[in-house]
CSV table of C-alpha atoms in Angstrom, one decimal:
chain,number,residue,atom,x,y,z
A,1,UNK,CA,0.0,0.0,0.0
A,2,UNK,CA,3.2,2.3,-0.7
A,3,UNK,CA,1.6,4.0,-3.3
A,4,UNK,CA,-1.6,4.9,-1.7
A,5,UNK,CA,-2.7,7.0,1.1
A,6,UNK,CA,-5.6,5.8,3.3
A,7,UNK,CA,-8.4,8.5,4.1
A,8,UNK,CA,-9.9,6.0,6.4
A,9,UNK,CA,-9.4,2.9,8.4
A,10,UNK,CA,-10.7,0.9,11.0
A,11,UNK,CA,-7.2,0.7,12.6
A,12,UNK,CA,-7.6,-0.5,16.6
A,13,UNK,CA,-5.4,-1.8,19.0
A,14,UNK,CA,-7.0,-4.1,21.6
A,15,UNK,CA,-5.2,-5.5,24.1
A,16,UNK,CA,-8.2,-8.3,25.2
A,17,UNK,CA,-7.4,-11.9,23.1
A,18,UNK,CA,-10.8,-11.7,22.6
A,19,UNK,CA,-11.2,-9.2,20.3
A,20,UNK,CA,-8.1,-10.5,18.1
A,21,UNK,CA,-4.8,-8.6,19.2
A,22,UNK,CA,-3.7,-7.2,15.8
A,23,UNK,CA,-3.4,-3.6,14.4
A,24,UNK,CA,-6.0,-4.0,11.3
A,25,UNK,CA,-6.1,-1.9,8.5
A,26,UNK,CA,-10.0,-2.9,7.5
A,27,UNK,CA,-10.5,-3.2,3.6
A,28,UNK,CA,-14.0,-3.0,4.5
A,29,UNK,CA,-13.4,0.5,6.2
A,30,UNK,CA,-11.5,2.4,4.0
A,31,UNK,CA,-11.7,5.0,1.3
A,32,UNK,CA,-8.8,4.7,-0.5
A,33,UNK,CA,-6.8,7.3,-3.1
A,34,UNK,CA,-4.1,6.3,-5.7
A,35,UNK,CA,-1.4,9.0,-6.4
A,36,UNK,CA,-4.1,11.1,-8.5
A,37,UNK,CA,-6.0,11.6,-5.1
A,38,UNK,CA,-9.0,10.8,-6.7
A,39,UNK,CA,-10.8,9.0,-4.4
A,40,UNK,CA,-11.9,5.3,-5.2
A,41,UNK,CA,-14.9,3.0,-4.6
A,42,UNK,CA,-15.9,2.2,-1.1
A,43,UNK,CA,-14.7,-1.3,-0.3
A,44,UNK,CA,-16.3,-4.1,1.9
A,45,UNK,CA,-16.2,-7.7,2.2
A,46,UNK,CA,-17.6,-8.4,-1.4
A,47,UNK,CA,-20.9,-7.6,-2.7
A,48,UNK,CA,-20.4,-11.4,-5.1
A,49,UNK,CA,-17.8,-14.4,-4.6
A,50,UNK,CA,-15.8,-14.3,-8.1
A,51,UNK,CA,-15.6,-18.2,-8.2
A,52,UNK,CA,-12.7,-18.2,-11.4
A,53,UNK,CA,-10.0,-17.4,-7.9
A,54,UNK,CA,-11.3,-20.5,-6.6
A,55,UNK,CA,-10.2,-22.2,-9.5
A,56,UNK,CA,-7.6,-20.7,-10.8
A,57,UNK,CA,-6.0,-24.1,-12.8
A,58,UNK,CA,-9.5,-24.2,-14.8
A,59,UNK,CA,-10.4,-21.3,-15.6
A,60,UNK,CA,-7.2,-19.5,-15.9
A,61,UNK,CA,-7.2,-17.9,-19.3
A,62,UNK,CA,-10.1,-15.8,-17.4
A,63,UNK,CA,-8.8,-13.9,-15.3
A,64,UNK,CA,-6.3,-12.0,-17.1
A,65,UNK,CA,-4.1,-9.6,-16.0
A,66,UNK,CA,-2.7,-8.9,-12.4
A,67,UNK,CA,-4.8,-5.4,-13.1
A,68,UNK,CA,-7.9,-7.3,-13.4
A,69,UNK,CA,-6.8,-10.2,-10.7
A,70,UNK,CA,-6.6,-7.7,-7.7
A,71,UNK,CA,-9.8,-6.3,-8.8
A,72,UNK,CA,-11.3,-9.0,-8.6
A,73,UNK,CA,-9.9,-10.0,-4.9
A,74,UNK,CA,-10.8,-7.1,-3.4
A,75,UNK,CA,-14.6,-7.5,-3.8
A,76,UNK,CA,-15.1,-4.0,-4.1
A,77,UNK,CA,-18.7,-3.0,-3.4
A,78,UNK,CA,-20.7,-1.2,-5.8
A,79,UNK,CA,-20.2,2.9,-5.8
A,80,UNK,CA,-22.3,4.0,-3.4
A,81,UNK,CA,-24.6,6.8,-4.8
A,82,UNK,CA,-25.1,8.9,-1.9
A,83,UNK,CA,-23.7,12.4,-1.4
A,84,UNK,CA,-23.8,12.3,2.0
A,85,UNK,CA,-21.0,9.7,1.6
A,86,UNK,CA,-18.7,11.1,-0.7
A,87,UNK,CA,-18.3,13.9,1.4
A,88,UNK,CA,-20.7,16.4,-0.1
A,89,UNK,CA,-23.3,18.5,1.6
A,90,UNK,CA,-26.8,18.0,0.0
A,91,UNK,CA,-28.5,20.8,-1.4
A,92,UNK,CA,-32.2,19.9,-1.3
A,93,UNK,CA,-33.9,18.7,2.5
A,94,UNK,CA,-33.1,15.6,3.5
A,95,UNK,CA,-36.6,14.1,3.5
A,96,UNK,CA,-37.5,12.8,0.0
A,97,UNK,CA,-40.9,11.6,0.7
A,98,UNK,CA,-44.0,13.3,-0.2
A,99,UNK,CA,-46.2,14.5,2.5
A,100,UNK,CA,-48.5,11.3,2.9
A,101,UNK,CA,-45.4,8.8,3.1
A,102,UNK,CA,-44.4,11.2,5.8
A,103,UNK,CA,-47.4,11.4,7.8
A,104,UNK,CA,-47.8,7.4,8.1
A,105,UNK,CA,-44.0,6.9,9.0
A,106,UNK,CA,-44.4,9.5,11.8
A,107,UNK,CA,-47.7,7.9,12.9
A,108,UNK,CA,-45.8,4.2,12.7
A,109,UNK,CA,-42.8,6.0,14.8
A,110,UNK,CA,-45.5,6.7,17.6
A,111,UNK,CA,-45.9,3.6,18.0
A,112,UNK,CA,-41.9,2.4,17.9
A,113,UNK,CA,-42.2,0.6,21.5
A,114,UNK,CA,-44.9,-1.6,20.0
A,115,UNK,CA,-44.2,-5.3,19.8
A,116,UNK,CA,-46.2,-5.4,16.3
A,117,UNK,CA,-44.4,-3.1,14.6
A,118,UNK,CA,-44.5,-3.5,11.3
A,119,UNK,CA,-40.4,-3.1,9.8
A,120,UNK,CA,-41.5,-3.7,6.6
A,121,UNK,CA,-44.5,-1.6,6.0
A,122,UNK,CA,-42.2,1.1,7.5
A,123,UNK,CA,-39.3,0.8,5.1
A,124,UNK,CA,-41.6,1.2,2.6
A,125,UNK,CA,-43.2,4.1,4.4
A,126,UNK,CA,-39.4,5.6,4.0
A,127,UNK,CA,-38.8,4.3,1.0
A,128,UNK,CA,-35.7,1.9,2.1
A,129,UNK,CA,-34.3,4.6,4.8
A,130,UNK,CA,-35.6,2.6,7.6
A,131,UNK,CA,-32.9,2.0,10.0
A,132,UNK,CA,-32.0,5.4,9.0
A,133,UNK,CA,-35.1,7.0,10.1
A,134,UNK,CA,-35.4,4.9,12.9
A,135,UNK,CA,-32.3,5.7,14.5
A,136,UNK,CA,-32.5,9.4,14.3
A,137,UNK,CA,-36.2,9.0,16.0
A,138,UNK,CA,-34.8,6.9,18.8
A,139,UNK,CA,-31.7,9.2,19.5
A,140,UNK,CA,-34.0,11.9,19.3
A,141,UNK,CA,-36.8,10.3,21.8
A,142,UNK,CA,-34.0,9.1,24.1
A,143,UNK,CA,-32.7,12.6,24.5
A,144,UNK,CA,-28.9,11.0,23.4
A,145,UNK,CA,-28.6,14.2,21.0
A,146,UNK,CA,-29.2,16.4,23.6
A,147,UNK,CA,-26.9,14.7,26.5
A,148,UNK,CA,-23.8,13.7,24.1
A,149,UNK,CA,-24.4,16.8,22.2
A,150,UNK,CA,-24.3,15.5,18.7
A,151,UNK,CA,-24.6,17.5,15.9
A,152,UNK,CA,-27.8,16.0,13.7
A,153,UNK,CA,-26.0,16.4,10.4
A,154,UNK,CA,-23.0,14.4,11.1
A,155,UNK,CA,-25.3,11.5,13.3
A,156,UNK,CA,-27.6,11.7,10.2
A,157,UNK,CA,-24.4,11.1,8.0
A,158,UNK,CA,-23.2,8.3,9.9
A,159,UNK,CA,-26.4,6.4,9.7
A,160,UNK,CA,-26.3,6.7,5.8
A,161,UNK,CA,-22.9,5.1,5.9
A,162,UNK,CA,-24.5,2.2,8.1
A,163,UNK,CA,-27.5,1.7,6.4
A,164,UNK,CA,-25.4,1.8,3.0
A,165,UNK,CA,-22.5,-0.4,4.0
A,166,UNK,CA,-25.4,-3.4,4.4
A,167,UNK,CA,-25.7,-5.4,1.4
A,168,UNK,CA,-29.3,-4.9,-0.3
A,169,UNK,CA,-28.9,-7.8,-2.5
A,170,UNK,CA,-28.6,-10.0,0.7
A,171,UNK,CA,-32.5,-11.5,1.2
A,172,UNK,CA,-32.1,-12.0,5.0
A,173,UNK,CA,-29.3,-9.8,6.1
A,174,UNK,CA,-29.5,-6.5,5.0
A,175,UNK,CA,-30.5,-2.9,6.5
A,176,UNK,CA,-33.9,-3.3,7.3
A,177,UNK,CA,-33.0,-6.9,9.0
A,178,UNK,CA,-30.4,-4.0,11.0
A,179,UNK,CA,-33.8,-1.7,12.0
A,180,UNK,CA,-35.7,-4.9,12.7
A,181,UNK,CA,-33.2,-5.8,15.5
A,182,UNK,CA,-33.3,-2.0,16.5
A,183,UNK,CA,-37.1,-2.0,16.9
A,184,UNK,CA,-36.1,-5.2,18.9
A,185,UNK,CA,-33.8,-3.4,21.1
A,186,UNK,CA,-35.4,-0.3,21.8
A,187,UNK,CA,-38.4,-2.5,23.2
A,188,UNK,CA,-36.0,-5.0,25.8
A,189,UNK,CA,-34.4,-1.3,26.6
A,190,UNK,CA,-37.7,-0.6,28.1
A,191,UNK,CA,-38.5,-3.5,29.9
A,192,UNK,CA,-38.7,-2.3,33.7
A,193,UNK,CA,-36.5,-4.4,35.4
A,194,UNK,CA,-33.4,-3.9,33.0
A,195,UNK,CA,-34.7,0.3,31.7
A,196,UNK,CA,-34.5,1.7,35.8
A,197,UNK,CA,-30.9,0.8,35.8
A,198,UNK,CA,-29.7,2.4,31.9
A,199,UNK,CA,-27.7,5.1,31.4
A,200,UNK,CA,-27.6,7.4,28.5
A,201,UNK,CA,-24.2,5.9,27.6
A,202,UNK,CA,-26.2,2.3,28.1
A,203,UNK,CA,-28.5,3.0,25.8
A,204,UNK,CA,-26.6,4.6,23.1
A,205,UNK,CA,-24.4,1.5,22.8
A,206,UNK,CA,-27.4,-0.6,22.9
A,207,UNK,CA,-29.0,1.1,20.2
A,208,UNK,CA,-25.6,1.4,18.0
A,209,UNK,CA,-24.6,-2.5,17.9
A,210,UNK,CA,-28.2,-3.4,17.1
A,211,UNK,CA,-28.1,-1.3,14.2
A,212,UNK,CA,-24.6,-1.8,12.8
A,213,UNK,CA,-24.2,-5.7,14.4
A,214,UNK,CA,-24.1,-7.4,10.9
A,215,UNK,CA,-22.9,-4.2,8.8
A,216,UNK,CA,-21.3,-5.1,5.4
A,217,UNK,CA,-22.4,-8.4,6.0
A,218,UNK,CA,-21.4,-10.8,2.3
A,219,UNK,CA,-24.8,-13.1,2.8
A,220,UNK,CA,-22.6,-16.0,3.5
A,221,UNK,CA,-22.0,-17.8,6.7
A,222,UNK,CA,-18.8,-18.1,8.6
A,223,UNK,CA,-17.6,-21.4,7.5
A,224,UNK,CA,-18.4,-20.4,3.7
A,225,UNK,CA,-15.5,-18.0,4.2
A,226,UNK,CA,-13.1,-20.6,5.8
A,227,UNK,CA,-13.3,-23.1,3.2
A,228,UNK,CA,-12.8,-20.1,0.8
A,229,UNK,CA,-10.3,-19.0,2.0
A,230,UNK,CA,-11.6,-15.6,2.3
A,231,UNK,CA,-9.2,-12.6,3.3
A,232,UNK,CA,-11.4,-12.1,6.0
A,233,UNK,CA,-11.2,-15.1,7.8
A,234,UNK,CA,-7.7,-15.2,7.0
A,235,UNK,CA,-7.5,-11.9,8.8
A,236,UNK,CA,-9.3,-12.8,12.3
A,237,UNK,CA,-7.8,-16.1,12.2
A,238,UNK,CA,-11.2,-18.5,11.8
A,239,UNK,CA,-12.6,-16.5,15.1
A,240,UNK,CA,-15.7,-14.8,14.8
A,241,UNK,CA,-15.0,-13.6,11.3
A,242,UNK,CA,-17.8,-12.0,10.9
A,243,UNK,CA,-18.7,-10.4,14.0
A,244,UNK,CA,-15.3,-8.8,13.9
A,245,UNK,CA,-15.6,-7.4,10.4
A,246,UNK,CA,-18.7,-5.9,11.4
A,247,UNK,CA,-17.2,-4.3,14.6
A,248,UNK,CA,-14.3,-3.1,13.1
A,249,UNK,CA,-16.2,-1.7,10.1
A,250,UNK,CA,-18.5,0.5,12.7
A,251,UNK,CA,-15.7,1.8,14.3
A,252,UNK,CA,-14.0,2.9,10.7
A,253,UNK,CA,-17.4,4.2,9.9
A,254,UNK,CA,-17.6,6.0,13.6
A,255,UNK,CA,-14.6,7.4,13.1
A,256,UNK,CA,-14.8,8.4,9.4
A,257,UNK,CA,-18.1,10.4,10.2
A,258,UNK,CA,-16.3,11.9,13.6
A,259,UNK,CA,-19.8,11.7,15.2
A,260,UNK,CA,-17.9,11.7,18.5
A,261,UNK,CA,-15.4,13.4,17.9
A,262,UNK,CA,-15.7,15.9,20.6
A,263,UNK,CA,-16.0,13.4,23.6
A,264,UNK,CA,-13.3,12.4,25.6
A,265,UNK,CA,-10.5,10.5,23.9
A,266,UNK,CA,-10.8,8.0,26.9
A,267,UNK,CA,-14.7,7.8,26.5
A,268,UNK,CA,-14.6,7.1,22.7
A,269,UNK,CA,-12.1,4.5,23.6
A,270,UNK,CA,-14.5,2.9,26.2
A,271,UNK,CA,-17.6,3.4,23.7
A,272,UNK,CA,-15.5,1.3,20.9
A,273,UNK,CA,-14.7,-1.1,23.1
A,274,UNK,CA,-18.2,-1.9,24.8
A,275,UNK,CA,-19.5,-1.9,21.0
A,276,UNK,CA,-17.1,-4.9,20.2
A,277,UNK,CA,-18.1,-6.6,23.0
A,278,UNK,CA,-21.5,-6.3,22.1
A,279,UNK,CA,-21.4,-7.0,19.0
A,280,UNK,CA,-19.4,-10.0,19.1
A,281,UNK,CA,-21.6,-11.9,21.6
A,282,UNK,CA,-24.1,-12.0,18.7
A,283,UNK,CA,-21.4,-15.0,17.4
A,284,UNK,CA,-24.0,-17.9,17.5
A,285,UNK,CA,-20.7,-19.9,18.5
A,286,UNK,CA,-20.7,-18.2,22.0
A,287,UNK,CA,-24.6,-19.4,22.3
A,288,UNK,CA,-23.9,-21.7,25.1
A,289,UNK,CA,-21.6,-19.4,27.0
A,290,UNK,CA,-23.7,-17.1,27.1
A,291,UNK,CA,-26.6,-18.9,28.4
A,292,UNK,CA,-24.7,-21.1,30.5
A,293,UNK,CA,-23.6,-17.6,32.5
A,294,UNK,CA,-26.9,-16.3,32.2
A,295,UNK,CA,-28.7,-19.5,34.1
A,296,UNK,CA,-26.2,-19.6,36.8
A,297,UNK,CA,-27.5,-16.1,37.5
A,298,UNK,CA,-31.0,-16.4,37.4
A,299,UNK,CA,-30.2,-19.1,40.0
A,300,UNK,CA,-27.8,-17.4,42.3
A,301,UNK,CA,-29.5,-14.4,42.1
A,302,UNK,CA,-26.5,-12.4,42.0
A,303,UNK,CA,-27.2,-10.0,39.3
A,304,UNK,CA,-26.8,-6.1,40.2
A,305,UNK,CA,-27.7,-4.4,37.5
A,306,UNK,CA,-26.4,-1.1,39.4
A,307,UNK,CA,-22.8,-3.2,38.2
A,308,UNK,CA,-21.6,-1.5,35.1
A,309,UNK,CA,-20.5,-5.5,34.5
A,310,UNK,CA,-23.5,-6.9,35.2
A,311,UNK,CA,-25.2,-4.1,33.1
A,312,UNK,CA,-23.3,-4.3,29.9
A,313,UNK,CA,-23.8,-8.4,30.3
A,314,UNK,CA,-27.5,-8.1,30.1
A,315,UNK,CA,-27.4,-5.7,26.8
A,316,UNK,CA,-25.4,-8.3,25.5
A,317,UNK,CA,-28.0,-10.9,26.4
A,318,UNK,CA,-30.4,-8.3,25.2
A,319,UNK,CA,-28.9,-7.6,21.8
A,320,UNK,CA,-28.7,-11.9,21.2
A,321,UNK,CA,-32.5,-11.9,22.1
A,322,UNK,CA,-33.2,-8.9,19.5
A,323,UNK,CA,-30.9,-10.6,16.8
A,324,UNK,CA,-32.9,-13.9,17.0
A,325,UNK,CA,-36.0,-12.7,18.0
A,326,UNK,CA,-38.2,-12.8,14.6
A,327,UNK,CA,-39.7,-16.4,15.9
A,328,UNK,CA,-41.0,-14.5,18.6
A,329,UNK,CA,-42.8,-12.0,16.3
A,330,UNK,CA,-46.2,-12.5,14.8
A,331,UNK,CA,-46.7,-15.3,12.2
A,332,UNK,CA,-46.7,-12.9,9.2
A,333,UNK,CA,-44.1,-10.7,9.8
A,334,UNK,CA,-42.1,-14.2,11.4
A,335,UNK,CA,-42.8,-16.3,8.2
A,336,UNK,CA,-41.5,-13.7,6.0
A,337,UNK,CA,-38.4,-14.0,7.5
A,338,UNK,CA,-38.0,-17.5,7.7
A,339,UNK,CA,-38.4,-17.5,3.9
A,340,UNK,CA,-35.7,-14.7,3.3
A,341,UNK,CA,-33.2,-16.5,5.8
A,342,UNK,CA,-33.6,-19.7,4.3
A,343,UNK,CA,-33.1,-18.3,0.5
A,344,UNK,CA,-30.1,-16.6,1.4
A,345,UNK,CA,-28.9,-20.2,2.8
A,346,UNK,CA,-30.2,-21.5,-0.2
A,347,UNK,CA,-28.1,-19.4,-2.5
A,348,UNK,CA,-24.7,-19.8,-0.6
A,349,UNK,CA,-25.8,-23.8,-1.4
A,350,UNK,CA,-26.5,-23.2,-5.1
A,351,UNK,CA,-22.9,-21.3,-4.8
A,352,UNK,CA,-21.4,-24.1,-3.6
A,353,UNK,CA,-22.7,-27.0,-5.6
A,354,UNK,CA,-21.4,-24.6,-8.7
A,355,UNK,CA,-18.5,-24.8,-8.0
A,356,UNK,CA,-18.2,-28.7,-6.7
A,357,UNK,CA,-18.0,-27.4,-2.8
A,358,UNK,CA,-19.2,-29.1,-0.3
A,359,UNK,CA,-22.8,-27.9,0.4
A,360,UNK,CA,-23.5,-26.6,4.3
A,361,UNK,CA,-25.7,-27.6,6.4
A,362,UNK,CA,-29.5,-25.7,6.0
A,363,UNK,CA,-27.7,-24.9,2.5
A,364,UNK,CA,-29.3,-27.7,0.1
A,365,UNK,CA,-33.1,-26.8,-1.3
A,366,UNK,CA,-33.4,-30.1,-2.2
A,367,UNK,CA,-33.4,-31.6,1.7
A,368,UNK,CA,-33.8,-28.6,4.1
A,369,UNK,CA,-37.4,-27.1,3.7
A,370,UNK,CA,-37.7,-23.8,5.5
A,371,UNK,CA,-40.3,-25.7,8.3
A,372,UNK,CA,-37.8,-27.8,8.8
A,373,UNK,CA,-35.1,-25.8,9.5
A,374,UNK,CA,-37.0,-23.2,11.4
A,375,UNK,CA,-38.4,-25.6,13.8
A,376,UNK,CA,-35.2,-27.0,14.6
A,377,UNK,CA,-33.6,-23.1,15.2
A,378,UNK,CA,-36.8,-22.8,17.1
A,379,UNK,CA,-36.4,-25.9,19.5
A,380,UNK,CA,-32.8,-25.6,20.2
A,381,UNK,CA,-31.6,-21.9,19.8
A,382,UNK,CA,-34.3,-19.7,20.3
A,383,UNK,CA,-36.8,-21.3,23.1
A,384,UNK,CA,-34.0,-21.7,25.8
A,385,UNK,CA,-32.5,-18.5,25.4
A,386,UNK,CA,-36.0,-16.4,25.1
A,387,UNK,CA,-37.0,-18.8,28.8
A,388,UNK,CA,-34.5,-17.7,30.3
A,389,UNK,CA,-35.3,-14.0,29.3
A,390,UNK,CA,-38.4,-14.1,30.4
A,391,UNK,CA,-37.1,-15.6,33.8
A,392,UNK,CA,-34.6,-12.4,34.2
A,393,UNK,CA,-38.1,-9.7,33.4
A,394,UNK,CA,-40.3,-11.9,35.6
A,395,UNK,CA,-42.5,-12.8,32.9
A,396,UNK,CA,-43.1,-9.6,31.6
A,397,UNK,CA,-46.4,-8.7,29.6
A,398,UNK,CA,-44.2,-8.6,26.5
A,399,UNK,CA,-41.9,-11.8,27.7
A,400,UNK,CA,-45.3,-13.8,28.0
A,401,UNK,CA,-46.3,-12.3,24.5
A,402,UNK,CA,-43.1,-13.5,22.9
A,403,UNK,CA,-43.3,-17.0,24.3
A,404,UNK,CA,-46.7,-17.6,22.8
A,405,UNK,CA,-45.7,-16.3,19.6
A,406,UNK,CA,-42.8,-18.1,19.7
A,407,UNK,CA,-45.2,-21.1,20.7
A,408,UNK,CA,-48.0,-20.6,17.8
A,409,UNK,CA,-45.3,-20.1,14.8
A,410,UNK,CA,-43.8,-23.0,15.7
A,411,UNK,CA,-46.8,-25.0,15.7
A,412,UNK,CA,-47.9,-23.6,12.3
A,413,UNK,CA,-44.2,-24.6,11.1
A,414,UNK,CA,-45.0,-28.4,12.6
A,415,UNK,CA,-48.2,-28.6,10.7
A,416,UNK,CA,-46.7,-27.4,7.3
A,417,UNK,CA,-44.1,-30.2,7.6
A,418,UNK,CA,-46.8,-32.0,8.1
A,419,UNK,CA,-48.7,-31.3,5.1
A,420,UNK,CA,-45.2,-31.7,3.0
A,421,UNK,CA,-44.4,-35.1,4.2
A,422,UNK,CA,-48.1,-36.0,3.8
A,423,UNK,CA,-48.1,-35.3,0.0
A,424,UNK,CA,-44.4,-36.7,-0.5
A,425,UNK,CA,-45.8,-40.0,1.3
A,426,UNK,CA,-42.7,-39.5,4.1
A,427,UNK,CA,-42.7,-40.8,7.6
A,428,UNK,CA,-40.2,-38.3,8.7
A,429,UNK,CA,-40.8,-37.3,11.8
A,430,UNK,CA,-41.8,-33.3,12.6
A,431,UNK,CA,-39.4,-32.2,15.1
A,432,UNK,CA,-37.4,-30.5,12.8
A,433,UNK,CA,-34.0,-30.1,12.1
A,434,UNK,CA,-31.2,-30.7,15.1
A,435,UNK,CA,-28.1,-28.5,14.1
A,436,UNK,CA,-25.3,-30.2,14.3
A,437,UNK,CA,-23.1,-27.3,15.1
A,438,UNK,CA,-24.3,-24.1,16.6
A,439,UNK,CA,-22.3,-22.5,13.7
A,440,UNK,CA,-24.8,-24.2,10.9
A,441,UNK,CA,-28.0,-22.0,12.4
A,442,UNK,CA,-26.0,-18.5,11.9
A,443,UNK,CA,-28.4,-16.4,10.7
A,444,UNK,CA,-31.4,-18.5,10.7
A,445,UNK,CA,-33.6,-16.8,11.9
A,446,UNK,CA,-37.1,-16.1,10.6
């Protein structure tokens, strides 16, 4: 990278093993400019897998020159049309929608804390600036503008890089999945035995790693990028690849936008810091740990939630809960998911049986049906983590309404296996699909 100056980078130095020890210049988090200083695309992980690399002895008369080769290895993103993030001021309001649009997504926004919300009547309301709109509302209604100070402009720019860096090709895991788990959030925030005990600073982070948690992510799964050979497992060493590379990537994009800038140096720190740790707990790997600490105590009763510890461990139990909590939604809102979820697993399989890869678990069409595989997420992810929720509210009006959501979609899965094995004359038995790994059920959620 002699030749080229970097305008930003998601360079940290950690000192906890946990979050990877390494001084990392992200390629997902950096605007890069040759000698011309004109500036060049925005880079993430990929927005497509460019399968001639993978097989390089094959198809080698295709790839060309070394030009073409490292254009093709660094994945690089479409151009992102937005002003706002090539550094330019727009010159007309910032609100697009006509006056109608407007008036339903403020009258959906009144009704924010409401465990129906509808995510994607309102992305349609704001014509695909949901998490966008979302988060300004919530800042906003929190009073965080007021008590860090932040300057609406530049919060409004960093959002737009967030929402943007999310991959709107991805079915399942894309921007408004992002202000899904932020709707999630903002409800567990005000759940009375946790909300008495938050700070502004509590809330902020809550509210930041729900909306950036799976930022940039490539629609593929974790072990995907192993047997790839992806730089970016290469990079975090086979350890929470992606929950890394979306931490890192908020902090480039935190920094970039200089939205808090004018703190502390030390409280920026801390705030990057507490992100990463929140973020990375979403790592499906660390399922058990968590839950394992989160029974012992329930049972103990030990938890002060006056504890800045104890505090931060519950909004990372909270921001797990948010991230796999579309089971626990209605059934239409639920199923829609399921079926996204399940086509983005369905394409990575279609991916790899291209190109004579093994296909992953929940990956193949041909034996994983969606009822299947959500019944099985259901039964072994979701249920014991969202009980043991519901233990730490004391059954909470919307705790109770979860669980019997949670309870009805699952029995509406079970009867549409049913009906499948019925007409292809199977015997299989409806219980659904027992992950053999908690990494195989990354991302599938409803």
């Amino acid at each position: 990278m002699s030749c080229l100056m970097v305008e930003r980078c998601g360079e940290v130095l950690f000192e906890n093993p946990e979050q990877n020890v390494k001084c990392v210049c992200m390629l997902g988090d950096v605007r890069l400019r040759g000698q011309t200083g004109v500036p060049a695309e925005r880079r993430g992980s990929y927005p497509f897998i460019d399968f001639r690399l993978l097989n390089n002895t094959t198809h080698s008369g295709e790839i060309g020159s070394k030009k073409k080769v490292r254009r093709l290895l660094s994945f690089q993103r479409h151009f992102h049309e937005s002003r706002l993030l090539r550094g330019m001021t727009p010159q007309a309001p910032l609100h697009l929608l006509d006056e109608d649009y407007l008036g339903q997504a403020r009258h959906m926004l009144s009704k924010v804390g409401m465990w129906d919300f509808d995510i994607f009547l309102f992305d349609r309301l704001t014509n695909g600036n949901s998490l966008v709109t979302l988060l300004c509302h919530l800042f906003n209604s929190h009073g965080l503008i007021h008590h860090f100070k932040l300057d609406m402009v530049t919060l409004h720019r960093f959002l737009v890089m967030v929402q943007e860096d999310y991959h709107g090709h991805n079915p399942y895991h894309n921007a408004v999945h992002a202000a899904d788990v932020t709707q999630a959030m903002h409800c567990y925030l005000k759940e009375p035995k946790l909300a008495s005990f938050l700070t502004p600073l509590d809330i902020m982070l809550g509210l930041l790693a729900a909306a950036a948690h799976d930022v940039d992510h490539p629609g593929v799964n974790q072990p995907f990028l192993i047997k790839t050979n992806h730089h970016l497992a290469n990079l975090y060493q086979n350890m929470s690849v992606l929950e890394n590379h979306h931490w890192r990537s908020t902090i480039g994009m935190l920094r970039e936008s200089r939205l808090l800038a004018h703190l502390p140096k030390e409280m920026t720190q801390d705030i990057e810091q507490q992100l990463g740790s929140l973020i990375l707990a979403t790592d499906i790997n660390r399922q058990n740990e968590f839950l394992t600490r989160l029974k012992a105590h329930l049972h103990n009763k030990d938890l002060r939630l006056e504890n800045i510890q104890d505090r931060h461990f519950m909004l990372q139990i909270a921001l797990k809960c948010a991230d796999i909590c579309n089971p626990c939604r209605i059934w239409e809102m639920s199923k829609q998911w399921s079926e996204r979820v399940c086509e983005e697993f369905y394409r990575q399989g279609d991916l790899e049986q291209k190109f004579e890869l093994e296909i992953s678990p929940l990956c193949n069409q041909q034996k994983d049906s969606i009822p299947s595989i959500q019944i099985g997420f259901m039964t072994y992810i979701v249920e014991p983590l969202f009980r043991e929720w519901a233990r730490f509210t004391g059954n909470s009006t919307l705790s109770e309404s979860m669980l019997n959501h949670l309870a009805h979609n699952k029995a509406q899965w079970k009867s549409l296996l049913s009906n499948q094995h019925r007409r292809r004359g199977s015997g299989q038995d409806p219980a659904g699909t027992a992950p053999e790994t908690l990494e195989q059920t990354e991302g599938a959620t409803p």
